[in-house]
Short mmCIF file of C-alpha atoms in Angstrom, two decimals:
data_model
loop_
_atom_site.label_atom_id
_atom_site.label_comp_id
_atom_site.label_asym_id
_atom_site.label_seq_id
_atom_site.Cartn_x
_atom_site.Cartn_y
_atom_site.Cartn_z
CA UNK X 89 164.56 52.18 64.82
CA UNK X 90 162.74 49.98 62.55
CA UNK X 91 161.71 47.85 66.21
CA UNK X 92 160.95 50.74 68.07
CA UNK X 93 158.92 52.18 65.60
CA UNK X 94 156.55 49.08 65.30
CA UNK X 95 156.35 49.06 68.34
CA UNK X 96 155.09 52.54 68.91
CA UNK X 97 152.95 51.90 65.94
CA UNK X 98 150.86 50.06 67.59
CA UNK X 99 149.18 52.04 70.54
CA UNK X 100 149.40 55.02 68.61
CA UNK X 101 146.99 53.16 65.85
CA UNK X 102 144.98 52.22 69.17
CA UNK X 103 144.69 55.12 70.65
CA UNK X 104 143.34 57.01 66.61
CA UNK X 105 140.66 54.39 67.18
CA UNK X 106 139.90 54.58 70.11
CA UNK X 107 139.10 58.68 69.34
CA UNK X 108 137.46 57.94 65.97
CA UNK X 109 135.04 55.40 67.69
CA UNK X 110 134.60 57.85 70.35
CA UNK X 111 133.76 61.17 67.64
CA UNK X 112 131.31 58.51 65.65
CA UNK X 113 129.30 57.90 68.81
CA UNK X 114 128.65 61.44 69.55
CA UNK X 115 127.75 62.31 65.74
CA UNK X 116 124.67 61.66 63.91
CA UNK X 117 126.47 60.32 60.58
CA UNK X 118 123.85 61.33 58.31
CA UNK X 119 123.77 65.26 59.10
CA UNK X 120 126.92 65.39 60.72
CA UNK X 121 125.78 66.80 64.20
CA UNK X 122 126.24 65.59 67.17
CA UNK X 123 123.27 62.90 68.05
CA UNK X 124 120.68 63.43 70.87
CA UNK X 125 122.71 61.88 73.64
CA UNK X 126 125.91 63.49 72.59
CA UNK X 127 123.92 66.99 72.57
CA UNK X 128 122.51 65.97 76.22
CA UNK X 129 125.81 65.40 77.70
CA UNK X 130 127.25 68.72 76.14
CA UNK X 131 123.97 71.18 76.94
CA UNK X 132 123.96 69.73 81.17
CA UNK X 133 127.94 71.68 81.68
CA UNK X 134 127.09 74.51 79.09
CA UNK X 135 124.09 75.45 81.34
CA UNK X 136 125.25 74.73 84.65
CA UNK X 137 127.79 77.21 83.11
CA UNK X 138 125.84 80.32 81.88
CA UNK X 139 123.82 79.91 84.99
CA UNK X 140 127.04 79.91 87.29
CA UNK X 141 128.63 83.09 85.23
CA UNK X 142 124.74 84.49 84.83
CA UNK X 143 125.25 84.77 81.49
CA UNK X 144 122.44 84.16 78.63
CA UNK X 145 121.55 80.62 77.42
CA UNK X 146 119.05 79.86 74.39
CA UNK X 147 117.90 77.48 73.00
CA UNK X 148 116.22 76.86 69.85
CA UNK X 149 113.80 73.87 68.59
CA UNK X 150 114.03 73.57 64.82
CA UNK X 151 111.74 71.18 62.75
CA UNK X 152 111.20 70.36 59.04
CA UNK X 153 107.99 71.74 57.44
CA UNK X 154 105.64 68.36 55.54
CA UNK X 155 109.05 66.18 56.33
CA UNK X 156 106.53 63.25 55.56
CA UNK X 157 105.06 64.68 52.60
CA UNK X 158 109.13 64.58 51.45
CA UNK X 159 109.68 60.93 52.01
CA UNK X 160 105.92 59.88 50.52
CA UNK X 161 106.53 61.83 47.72
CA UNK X 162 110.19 61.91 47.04
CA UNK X 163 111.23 58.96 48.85
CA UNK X 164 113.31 58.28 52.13
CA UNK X 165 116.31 59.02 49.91
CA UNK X 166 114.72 62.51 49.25
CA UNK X 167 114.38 62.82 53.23
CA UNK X 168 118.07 61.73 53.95
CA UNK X 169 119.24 64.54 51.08
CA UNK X 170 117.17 67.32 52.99
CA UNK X 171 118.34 66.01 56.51
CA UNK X 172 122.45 66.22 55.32
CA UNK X 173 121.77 69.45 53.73
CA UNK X 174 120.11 71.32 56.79
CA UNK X 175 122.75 69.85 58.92
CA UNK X 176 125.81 70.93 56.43
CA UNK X 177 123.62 74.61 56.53
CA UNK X 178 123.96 74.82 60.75
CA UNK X 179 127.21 74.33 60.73
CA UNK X 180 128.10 76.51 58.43
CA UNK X 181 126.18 79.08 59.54
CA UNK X 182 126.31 78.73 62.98
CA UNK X 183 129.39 79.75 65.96
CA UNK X 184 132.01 77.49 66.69
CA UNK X 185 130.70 77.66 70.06
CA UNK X 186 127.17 77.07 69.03
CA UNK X 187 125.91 73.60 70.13
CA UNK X 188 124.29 71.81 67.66
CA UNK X 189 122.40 68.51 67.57
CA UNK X 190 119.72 66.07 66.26
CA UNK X 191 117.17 65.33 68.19
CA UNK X 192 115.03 63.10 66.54
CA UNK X 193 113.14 62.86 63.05
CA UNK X 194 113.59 65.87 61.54
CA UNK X 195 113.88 68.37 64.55
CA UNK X 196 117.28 69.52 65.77
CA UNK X 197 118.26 71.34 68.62
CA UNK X 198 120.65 74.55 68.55
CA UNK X 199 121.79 75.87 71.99
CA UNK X 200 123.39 79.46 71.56
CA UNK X 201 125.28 80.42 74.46
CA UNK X 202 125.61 83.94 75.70
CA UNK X 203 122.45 84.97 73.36
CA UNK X 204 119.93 86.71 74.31
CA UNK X 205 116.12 85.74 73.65
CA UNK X 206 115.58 88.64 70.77
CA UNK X 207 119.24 87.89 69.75
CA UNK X 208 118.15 84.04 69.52
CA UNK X 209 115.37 85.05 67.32
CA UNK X 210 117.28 87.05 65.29
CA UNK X 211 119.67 83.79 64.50
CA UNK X 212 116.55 81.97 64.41
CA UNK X 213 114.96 83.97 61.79
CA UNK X 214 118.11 84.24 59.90
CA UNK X 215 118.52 80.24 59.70
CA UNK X 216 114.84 79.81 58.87
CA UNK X 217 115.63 82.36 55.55
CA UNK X 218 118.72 80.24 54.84
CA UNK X 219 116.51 76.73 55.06
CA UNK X 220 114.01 78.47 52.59
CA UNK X 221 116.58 79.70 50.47
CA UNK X 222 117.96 75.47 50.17
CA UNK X 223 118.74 74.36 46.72
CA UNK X 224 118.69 70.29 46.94
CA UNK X 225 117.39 68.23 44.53
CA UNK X 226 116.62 64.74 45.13
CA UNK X 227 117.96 61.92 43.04
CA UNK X 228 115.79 62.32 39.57
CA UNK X 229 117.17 66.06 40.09
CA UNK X 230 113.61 67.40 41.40
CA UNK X 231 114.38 70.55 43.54
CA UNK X 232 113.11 69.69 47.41
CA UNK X 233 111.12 72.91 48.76
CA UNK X 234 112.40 72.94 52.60
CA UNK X 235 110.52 75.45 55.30
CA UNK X 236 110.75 74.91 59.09
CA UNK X 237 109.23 76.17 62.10
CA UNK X 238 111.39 77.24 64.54
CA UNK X 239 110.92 77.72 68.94
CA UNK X 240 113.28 79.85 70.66
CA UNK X 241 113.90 80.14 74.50
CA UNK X 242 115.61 81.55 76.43
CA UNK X 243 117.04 79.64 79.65
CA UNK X 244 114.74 81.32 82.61
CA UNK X 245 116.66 81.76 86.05
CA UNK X 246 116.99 78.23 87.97
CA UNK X 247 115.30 76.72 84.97
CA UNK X 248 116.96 73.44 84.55
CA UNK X 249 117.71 71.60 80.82
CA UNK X 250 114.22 69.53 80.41
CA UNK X 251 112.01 72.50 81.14
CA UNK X 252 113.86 74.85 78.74
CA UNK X 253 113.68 72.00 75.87
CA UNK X 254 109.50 72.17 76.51
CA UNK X 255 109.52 75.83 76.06
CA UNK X 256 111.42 75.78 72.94
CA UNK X 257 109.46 72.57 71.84
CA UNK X 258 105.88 74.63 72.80
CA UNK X 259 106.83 77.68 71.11
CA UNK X 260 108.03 75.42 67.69
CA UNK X 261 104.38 73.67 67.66
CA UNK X 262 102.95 77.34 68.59
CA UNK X 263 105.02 77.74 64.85
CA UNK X 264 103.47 74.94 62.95
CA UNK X 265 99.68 75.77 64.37
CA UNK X 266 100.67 79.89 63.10
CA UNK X 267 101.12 78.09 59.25
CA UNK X 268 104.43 76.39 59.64
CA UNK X 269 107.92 78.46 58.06
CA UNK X 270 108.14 80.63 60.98
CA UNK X 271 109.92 81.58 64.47
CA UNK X 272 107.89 81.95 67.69
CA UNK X 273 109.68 82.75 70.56
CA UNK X 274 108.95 82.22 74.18
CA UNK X 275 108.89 85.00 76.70
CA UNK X 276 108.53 84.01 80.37
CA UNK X 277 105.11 85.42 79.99
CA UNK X 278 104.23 84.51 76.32
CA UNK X 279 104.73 82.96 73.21
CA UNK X 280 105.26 85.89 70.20
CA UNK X 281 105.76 85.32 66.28
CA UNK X 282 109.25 87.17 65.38
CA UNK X 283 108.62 89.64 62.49
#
């Protein structure tokens, strides 16, 4: 038994690395979401499936408020505290189903599958309460004022992945221009400010 089981010991230890190399490449280690190219690979089946069932896709664009004015003043520490906590805040308040990654910087990219764009905004608007509601302090014990601006869209019909990223990434810097803390969403037609 003692044989056999050192044996098995073996590959089975191979095979838990194997998956905890695998779930380290896909997440961003500092906010605990899944990085850009782990999000990429996830969003091209989740919309090649709403579109097959004709169900709703959205998509929202989500970036911090003066993230540089954080780090100059605070330091990159101070950054790295408000990047952890806004990811720790997605997940929690976010579906299991809810795709969530980051894309870069500061900005992170939620896809919400089977919302609607008003329900999108709704979550939107509900996340970008949460975000100004953050208590984190940075390491002298400072309290970090967070605000983001927020793009919603929703996925158009025969719209593939890239072109529903620019309309949530246009409607986020429609945000920021509109004073920054806010969610505009994109209509096929328009971009509106969500009351």
């Amino acid at each position: 038994v003692e044989i056999l089981g050192g044996e098995l010991a073996s590959p089975l230890r191979i095979v838990s690395l194997v998956e905890e190399s695998q779930r380290l490449a896909a997440v961003d280690p500092l906010t605990g979401v899944r990085n850009r190219r782990s999000l990429l690979e996830a969003l091209g089946p989740e919309l090649a499936r709403t579109s097959r069932q004709g169900a709703a896709m959205s998509l929202l664009l989500l970036d911090v408020d003066h993230f540089k004015a954080i780090n100059d003043r605070h330091g990159h520490a101070a950054g790295d505290v408000v990047l952890a906590g806004l990811g720790e805040l997605l997940r929690r308040e976010l579906r299991g189903v809810d795709l969530i990654g980051r894309w870069g910087g500061e900005e992170f990219v939620v896809a919400l599958p089977e919302l609607t764009l008003d329900d999108a905004a709704r979550v939107a608007e509900r996340l970008r309460q949460h975000i100004a509601a953050l208590s984190l302090d940075d390491a002298p014990g400072e309290r970090l004022g967070v605000t983001a601006s927020i793009g919603v869209a929703e996925q158009l019909p025969g719209e593939d992945l890239q072109a529903l990223i620019d309309r949530a990434d246009r409607a986020m810097y429609t945000a920021k221009s509109q004073g920054r803390d806010r969610v505009v969403a994109s209509s096929p037609s328009a971009l509106h400010a969500v009351a």
